[in-house]
Amino acid sequence: MYTVTVTRDFVAQHWLTVPDPGPEGDLHSHHLTVEVEVEGEQLGEYGYLVDIDDLKAAVDALVDRYRDATLNDLPEFEGLNPSVEHFSRFFAERVADGIETDRLDAIEVTMWEEDAAAASYATTV
């Protein structure tokens, strides 16, 4: 199985909407690192699993959308607690929509909050 990974850093804001969130219930920022890994068994004609420039462009477009944004204000988080788990799923789904996936079997996104915790979402394509 081949994998290709792209990593980017950015800052976004949110507040948690769960009962008794403590200080996390107030607007605050997180330094986030997103790791996007695509996986597949077959390489294309030129020995690529995916055009890495296309993958970088898809990831960069998403980072631009979320950088300095307040997640609670975005439509994809409407009615949801803006957890890192939800965030990793939204990111994975949008990456899948933004790249050619005919040779890909799976996409996994790991979203790190600071250096202390991470959540991942993996999906087949």
Short mmCIF file of C-alpha atoms in Angstrom, two decimals:
data_model
loop_
_atom_site.label_atom_id
_atom_site.label_comp_id
_atom_site.label_asym_id
_atom_site.label_seq_id
_atom_site.Cartn_x
_atom_site.Cartn_y
_atom_site.Cartn_z
CA MET A 1 0.00 0.00 0.00
CA TYR A 2 1.34 3.44 -0.95
CA THR A 3 0.70 6.58 1.07
CA VAL A 4 1.28 10.27 0.41
CA THR A 5 1.05 12.79 3.24
CA VAL A 6 0.75 16.58 3.27
CA THR A 7 1.01 18.55 6.52
CA ARG A 8 0.03 22.16 7.19
CA ASP A 9 -0.18 24.44 10.26
CA PHE A 10 -2.71 27.17 10.98
CA VAL A 11 -4.65 28.85 13.77
CA ALA A 12 -8.43 28.74 14.18
CA GLN A 13 -10.83 29.73 16.94
CA HIS A 14 -13.84 28.10 18.54
CA TRP A 15 -15.75 27.64 21.75
CA LEU A 16 -17.17 24.36 22.92
CA THR A 17 -20.94 24.00 23.15
CA VAL A 18 -21.16 21.03 25.50
CA PRO A 19 -22.62 21.30 29.02
CA ASP A 20 -20.15 22.73 31.53
CA PRO A 21 -17.22 23.22 29.11
CA GLY A 22 -15.23 25.26 31.62
CA PRO A 23 -12.83 27.75 30.04
CA GLU A 24 -13.19 25.94 26.68
CA GLY A 25 -16.70 27.45 26.53
CA ASP A 26 -15.17 30.86 25.87
CA LEU A 27 -13.82 31.89 22.48
CA HIS A 28 -10.20 30.75 22.22
CA SER A 29 -7.60 29.91 19.58
CA HIS A 30 -5.74 26.71 18.80
CA HIS A 31 -2.59 26.20 16.81
CA LEU A 32 -3.59 23.28 14.61
CA THR A 33 -1.53 20.92 12.50
CA VAL A 34 -3.41 18.94 9.90
CA GLU A 35 -1.92 15.78 8.39
CA VAL A 36 -3.67 14.54 5.27
CA GLU A 37 -2.71 11.04 4.19
CA VAL A 38 -4.02 9.37 1.04
CA GLU A 39 -3.60 5.67 0.42
CA GLY A 40 -3.83 3.34 -2.54
CA GLU A 41 -2.41 0.16 -4.03
CA GLN A 42 -1.73 1.27 -7.60
CA LEU A 43 0.55 3.95 -8.99
CA GLY A 44 -0.30 5.82 -12.15
CA GLU A 45 1.58 5.93 -15.42
CA TYR A 46 4.33 8.18 -14.04
CA GLY A 47 4.79 6.39 -10.73
CA TYR A 48 2.51 8.65 -8.67
CA LEU A 49 -0.28 7.63 -6.35
CA VAL A 50 -1.69 11.14 -6.60
CA ASP A 51 -0.36 14.37 -8.07
CA ILE A 52 1.15 15.84 -4.91
CA ASP A 53 0.67 19.37 -6.24
CA ASP A 54 -3.07 18.69 -6.54
CA LEU A 55 -3.15 17.32 -3.00
CA LYS A 56 -1.22 20.33 -1.70
CA ALA A 57 -3.60 22.69 -3.52
CA ALA A 58 -6.67 20.97 -2.03
CA VAL A 59 -5.19 21.09 1.48
CA ASP A 60 -4.05 24.71 1.06
CA ALA A 61 -7.53 25.78 -0.09
CA LEU A 62 -9.03 24.24 3.06
CA VAL A 63 -6.39 25.77 5.31
CA ASP A 64 -7.16 29.15 3.73
CA ARG A 65 -10.87 28.62 4.50
CA TYR A 66 -10.28 27.75 8.15
CA ARG A 67 -7.24 29.90 8.99
CA ASP A 68 -8.21 32.55 11.56
CA ALA A 69 -11.88 31.53 11.27
CA THR A 70 -14.23 30.99 14.18
CA LEU A 71 -15.44 27.45 13.55
CA ASN A 72 -18.75 28.01 15.37
CA ASP A 73 -19.67 30.59 12.72
CA LEU A 74 -19.20 28.26 9.75
CA PRO A 75 -22.17 26.44 8.20
CA GLU A 76 -20.59 22.99 8.47
CA PHE A 77 -20.48 23.32 12.27
CA GLU A 78 -24.06 24.57 12.62
CA GLY A 79 -25.75 22.63 15.41
CA LEU A 80 -22.53 20.74 16.23
CA ASN A 81 -19.96 21.05 18.95
CA PRO A 82 -16.89 22.25 16.98
CA SER A 83 -14.70 19.41 18.20
CA VAL A 84 -11.45 18.38 16.61
CA GLU A 85 -13.19 15.09 15.74
CA HIS A 86 -15.84 16.85 13.64
CA PHE A 87 -13.17 19.11 12.17
CA SER A 88 -11.04 16.17 11.00
CA ARG A 89 -14.10 14.60 9.30
CA PHE A 90 -15.05 17.81 7.48
CA PHE A 91 -11.47 18.23 6.32
CA ALA A 92 -11.26 14.64 5.02
CA GLU A 93 -14.54 14.89 3.13
CA ARG A 94 -13.53 18.14 1.47
CA VAL A 95 -10.09 16.84 0.49
CA ALA A 96 -11.77 13.87 -1.18
CA ASP A 97 -13.95 16.28 -3.14
CA GLY A 98 -10.93 18.34 -4.20
CA ILE A 99 -8.58 15.75 -5.73
CA GLU A 100 -8.63 12.98 -8.32
CA THR A 101 -9.37 9.81 -6.39
CA ASP A 102 -9.50 7.08 -9.04
CA ARG A 103 -6.38 5.33 -7.62
CA LEU A 104 -7.06 6.12 -3.97
CA ASP A 105 -8.54 3.65 -1.51
CA ALA A 106 -8.63 5.83 1.60
CA ILE A 107 -8.04 9.27 3.04
CA GLU A 108 -7.12 9.89 6.65
CA VAL A 109 -6.93 13.29 8.30
CA THR A 110 -5.30 13.78 11.67
CA MET A 111 -5.96 17.15 13.28
CA TRP A 112 -3.56 18.11 16.08
CA GLU A 113 -4.57 20.69 18.71
CA GLU A 114 -1.31 22.20 19.83
CA ASP A 115 1.12 19.31 20.39
CA ALA A 116 -0.95 17.70 23.12
CA ALA A 117 -3.90 15.98 21.46
CA ALA A 118 -5.15 14.84 18.08
CA ALA A 119 -8.19 13.28 16.47
CA SER A 120 -8.33 11.41 13.18
CA TYR A 121 -10.97 10.57 10.64
CA ALA A 122 -10.45 7.97 7.93
CA THR A 123 -12.73 7.20 5.03
CA THR A 124 -12.63 5.06 1.94
CA VAL A 125 -13.02 6.72 -1.42
#
